[in-house]
Tab-separated table of C-alpha atoms in Angstrom:
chain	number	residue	atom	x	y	z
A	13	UNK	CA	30.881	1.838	-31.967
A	14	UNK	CA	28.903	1.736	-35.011
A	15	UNK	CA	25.981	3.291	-37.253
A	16	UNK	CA	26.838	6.813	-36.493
A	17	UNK	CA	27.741	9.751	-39.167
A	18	UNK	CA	31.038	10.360	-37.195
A	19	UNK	CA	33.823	12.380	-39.536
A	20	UNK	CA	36.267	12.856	-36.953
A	21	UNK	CA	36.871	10.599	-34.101
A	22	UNK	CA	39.632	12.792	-31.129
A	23	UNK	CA	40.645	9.881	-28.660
A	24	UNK	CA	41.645	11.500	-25.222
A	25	UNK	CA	43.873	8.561	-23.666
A	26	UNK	CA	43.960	9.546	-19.700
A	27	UNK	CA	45.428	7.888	-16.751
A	28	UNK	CA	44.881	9.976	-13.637
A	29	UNK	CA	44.303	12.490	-14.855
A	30	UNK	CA	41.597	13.614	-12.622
A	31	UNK	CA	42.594	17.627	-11.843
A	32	UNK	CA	42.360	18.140	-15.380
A	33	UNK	CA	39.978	15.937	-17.110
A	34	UNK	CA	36.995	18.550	-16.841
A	35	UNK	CA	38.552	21.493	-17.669
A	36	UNK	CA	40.331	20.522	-20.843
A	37	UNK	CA	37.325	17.961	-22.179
A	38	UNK	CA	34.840	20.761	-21.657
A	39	UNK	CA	37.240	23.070	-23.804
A	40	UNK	CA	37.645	20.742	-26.215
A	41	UNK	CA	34.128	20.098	-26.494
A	42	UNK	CA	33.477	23.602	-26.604
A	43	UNK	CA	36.116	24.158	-29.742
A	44	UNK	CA	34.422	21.246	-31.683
A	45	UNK	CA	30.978	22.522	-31.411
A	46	UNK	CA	31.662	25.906	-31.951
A	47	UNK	CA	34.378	26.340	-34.259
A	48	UNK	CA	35.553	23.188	-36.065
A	49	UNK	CA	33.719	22.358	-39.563
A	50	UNK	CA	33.206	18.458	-39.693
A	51	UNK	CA	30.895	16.646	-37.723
A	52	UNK	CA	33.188	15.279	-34.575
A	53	UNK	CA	33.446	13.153	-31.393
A	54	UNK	CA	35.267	12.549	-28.426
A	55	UNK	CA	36.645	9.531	-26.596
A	56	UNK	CA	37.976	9.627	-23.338
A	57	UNK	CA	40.038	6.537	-23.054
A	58	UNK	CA	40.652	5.698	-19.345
A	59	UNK	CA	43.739	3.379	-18.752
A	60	UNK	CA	44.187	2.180	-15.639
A	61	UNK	CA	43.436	4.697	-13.289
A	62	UNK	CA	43.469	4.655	-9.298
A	63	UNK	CA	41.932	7.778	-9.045
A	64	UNK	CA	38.376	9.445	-9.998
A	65	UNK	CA	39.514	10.247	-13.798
A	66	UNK	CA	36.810	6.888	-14.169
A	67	UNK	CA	34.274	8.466	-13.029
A	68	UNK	CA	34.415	12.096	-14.227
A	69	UNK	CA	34.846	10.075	-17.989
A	70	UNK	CA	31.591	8.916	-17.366
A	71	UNK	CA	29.817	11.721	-16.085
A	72	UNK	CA	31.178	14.020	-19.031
A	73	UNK	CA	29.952	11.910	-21.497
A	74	UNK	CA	27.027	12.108	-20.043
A	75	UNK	CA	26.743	15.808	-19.686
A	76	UNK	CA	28.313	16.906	-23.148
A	77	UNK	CA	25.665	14.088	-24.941
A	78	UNK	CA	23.168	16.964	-26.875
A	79	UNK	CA	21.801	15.277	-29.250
A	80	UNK	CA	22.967	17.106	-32.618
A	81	UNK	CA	26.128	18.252	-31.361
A	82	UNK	CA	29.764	16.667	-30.522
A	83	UNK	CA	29.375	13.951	-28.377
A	84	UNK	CA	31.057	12.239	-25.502
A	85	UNK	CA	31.784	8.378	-25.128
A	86	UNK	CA	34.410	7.109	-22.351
A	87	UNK	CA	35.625	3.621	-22.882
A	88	UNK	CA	37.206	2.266	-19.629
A	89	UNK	CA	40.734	-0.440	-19.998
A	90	UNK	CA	42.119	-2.057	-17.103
A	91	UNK	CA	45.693	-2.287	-18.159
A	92	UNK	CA	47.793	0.780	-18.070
A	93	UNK	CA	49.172	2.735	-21.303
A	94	UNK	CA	48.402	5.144	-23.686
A	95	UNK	CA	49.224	3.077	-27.135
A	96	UNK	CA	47.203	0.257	-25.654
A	97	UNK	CA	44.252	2.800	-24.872
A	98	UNK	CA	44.899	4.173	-28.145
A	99	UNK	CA	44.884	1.122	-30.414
A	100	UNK	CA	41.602	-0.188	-27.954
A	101	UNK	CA	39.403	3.022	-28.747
A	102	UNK	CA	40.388	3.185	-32.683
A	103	UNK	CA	39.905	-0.483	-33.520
A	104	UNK	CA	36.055	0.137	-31.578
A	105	UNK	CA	35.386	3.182	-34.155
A	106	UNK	CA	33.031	4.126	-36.639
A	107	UNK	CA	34.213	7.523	-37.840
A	108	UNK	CA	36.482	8.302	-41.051
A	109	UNK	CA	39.137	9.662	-39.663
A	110	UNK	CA	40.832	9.166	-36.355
A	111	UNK	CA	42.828	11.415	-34.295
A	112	UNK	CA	43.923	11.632	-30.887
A	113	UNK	CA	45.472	14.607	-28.596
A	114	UNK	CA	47.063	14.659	-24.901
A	115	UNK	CA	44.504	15.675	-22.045
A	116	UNK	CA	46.894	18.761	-20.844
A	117	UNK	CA	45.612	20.079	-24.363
A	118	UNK	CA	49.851	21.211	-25.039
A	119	UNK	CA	48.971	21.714	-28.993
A	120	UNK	CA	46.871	24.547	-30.024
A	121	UNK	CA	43.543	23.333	-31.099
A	122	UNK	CA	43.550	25.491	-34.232
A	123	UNK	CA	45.952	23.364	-35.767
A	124	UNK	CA	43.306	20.154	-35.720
A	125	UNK	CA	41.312	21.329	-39.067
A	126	UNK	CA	44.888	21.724	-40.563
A	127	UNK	CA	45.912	18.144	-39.101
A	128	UNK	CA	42.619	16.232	-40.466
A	129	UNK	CA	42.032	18.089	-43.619
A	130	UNK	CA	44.715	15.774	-46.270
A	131	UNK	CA	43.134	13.097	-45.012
A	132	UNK	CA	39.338	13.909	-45.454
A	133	UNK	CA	40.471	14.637	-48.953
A	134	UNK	CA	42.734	11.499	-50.127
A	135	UNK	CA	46.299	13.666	-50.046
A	136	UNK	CA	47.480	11.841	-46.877
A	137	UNK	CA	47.158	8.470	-44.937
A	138	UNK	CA	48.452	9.897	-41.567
A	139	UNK	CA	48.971	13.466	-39.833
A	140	UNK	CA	51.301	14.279	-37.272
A	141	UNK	CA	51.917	17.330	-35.722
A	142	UNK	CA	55.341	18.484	-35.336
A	143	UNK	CA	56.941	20.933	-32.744
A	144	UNK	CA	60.545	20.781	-34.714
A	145	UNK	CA	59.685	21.461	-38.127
A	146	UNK	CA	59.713	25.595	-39.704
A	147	UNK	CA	56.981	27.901	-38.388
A	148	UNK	CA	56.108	25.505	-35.342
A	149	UNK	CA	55.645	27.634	-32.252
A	150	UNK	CA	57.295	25.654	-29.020
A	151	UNK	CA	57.513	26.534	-25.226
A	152	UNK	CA	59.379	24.198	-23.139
A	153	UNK	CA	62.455	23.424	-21.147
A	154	UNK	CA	66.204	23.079	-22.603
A	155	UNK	CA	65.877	19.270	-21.348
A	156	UNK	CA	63.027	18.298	-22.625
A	157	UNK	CA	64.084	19.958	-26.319
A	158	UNK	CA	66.958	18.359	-26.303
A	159	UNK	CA	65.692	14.773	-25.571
A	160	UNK	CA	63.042	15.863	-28.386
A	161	UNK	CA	65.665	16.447	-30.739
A	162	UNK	CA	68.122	13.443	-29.699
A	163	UNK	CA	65.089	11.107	-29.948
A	164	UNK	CA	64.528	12.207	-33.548
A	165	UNK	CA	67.576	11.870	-34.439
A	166	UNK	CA	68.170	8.684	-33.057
A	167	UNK	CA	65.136	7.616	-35.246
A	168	UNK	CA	66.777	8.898	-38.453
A	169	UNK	CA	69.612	6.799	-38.172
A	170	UNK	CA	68.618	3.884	-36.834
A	171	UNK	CA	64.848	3.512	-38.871
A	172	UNK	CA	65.617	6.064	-41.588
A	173	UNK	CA	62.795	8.126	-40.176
A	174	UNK	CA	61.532	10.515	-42.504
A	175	UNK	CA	59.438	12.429	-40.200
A	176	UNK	CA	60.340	15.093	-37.970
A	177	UNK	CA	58.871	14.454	-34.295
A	178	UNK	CA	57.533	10.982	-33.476
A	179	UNK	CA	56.303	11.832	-29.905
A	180	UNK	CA	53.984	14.745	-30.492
A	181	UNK	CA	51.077	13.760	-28.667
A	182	UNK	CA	49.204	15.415	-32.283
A	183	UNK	CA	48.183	12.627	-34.624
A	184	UNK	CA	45.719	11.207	-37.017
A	185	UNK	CA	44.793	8.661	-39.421
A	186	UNK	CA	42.341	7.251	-41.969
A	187	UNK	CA	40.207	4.520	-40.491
A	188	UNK	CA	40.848	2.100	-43.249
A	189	UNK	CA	45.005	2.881	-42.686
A	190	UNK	CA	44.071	2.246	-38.940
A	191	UNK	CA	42.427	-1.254	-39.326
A	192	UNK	CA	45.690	-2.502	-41.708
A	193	UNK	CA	48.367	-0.970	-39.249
A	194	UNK	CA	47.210	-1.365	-35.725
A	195	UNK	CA	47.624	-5.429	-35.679
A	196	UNK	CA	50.847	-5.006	-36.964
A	197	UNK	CA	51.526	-2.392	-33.917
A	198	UNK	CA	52.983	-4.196	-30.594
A	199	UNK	CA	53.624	-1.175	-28.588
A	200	UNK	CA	51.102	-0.619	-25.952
A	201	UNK	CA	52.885	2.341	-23.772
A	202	UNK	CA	54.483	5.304	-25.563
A	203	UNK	CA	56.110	3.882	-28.418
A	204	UNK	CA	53.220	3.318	-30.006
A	205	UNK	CA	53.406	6.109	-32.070
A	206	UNK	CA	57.591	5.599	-33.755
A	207	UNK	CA	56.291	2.284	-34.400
A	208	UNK	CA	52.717	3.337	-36.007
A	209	UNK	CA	54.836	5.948	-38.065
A	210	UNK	CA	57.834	3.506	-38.936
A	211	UNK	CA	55.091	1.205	-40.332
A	212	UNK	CA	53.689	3.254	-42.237
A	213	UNK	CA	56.689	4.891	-43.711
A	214	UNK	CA	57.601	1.630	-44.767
A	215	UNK	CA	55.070	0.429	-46.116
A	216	UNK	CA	54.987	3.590	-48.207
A	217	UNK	CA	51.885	5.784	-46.951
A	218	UNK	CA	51.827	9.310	-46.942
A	219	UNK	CA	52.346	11.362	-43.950
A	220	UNK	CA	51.680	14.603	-43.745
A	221	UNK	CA	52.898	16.753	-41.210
A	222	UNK	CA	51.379	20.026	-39.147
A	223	UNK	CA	53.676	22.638	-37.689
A	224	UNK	CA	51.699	23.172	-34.206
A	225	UNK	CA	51.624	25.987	-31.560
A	226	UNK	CA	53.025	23.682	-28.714
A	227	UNK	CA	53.273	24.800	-24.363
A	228	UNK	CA	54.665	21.981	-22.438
A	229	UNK	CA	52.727	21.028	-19.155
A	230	UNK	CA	54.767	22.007	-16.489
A	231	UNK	CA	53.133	19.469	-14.273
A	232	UNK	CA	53.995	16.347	-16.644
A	233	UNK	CA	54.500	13.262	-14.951
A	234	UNK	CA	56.567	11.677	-17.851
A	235	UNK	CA	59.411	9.651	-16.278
A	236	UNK	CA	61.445	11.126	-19.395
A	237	UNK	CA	64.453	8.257	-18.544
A	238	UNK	CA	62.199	5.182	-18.153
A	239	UNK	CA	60.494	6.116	-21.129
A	240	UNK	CA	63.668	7.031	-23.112
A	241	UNK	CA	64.484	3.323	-22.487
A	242	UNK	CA	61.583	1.669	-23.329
A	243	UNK	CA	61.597	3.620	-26.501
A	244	UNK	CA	65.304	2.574	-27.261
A	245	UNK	CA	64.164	-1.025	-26.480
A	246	UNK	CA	61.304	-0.642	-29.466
A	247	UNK	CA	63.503	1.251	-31.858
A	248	UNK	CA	66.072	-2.559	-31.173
A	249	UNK	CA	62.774	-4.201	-31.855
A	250	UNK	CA	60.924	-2.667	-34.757
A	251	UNK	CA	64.663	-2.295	-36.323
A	252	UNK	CA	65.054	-6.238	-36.433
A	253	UNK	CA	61.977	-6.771	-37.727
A	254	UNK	CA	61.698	-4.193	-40.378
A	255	UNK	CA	59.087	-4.313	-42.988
A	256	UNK	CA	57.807	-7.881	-41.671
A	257	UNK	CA	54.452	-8.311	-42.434
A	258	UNK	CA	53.585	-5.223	-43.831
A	259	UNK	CA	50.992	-5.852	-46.323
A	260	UNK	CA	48.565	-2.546	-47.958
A	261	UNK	CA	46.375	-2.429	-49.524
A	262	UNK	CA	46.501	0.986	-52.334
């Protein structure tokens, strides 16, 4: 994806997600266009999908594509998993800064000029939004809040995290921060963004960090234990091989 004037590039990674792939792209869309001041696009980033999600990506790109306004791209991957989708549809990218958000659309969108803002100006490298920190706003279950907590806390301890929620599905980044960090990224499911973050701690970029407005999808189909081990596995992983290879530029 090149040539285009793109400030802000909002990566949608989906995976069946085809009961509500309209409905939240359209609002999206609709926020983008209407009320949010830089010049923006989004990506849906199919991953492995066995349902129609495919082919409503396509047709919505081709239905929100006014010339002038926020467009629309879908990029289609075979394999499975949101870092993978993630990593895929930011490496292809032309725009200056890149974000991505969950389809359910869980974080208020009035917190995305907040999240994007350092890093149009030079204050930060990345943005995270963050559903544990003071004046965040958060509606979920006791066992999902705890995990949320454990998991940070696990990440303190064993990485020396210095940032508050890892798994918000809230982020963004500076293209050129993007192209250093993402080959250095081996996640492709949902640790891909503790790792992203622990690499960039350590290699000493600034991340800035967005109290959001945050309502849980009651209809999540997160298996919370298969992913709680995977992510243990990567913290084991990213642990032994701290700092290795880490090379920035200033």
């Amino acid at each position: 994806m090149r040539g285009s004037s793109t400030t802000i590039d909002i990566v949608v990674p989906v995976r069946d997600e085809e009961r509500v792939l309209s409905a939240s792209i359209r609002r999206l869309h609709a926020f983008l266009r209407d009320r949010f001041p830089y010049s923006a696009r989004v990506t849906i980033a199919e991953n492995g999908s066995s349902d129609r999600t495919w082919e409503l990506a396509q047709s919505l790109a081709g239905d929100l594509a006014a010339p002038g306004g926020c467009q629309v791209r879908a990029i289609h991957l075979a394999a499975a998993g949101r870092g993978g989708a993630l990593k895929a549809a930011w490496l292809d990218n032309d725009a200056e800064v890149l974000a991505y958000m969950d389809v359910d659309l869980s974080t208020g969108l009035n917190a995305l000029e907040p999240l994007v803002a350092p890093l149009l100006s030079g204050h930060s490298d990345l943005a995270i939004g963050t559903r544990l920190a003071r004046g965040a706003r958060v509606s979920r279950g006791l066992k999902r809040e705890v995990v949320s907590r454990g998991y940070n806390m696990i990440l303190r301890v064993a990485l020396q995290a210095g940032f508050s929620d890892a798994q918000c599905g809230f982020k963004a980044i500076r293209s050129d921060r993007a192209r250093q960090l993402l080959p250095l990224v081996e996640d492709t499911g949902w640790f891909f963004d503790t790792e992203l973050l622990a690499l960039a701690q350590w290699a000493g970029l600034r991340i800035h960090e967005v109290p959001v407005d945050w309502t849980d999808d009651p209809d999540s189909r997160v298996d919370i234990l298969r992913t709680a081990v995977g992510d243990l596995r990567g913290i084991v992983r990213v642990r032994s091989g701290r700092g290795k290879g880490i090379k920035v530029a200033a």
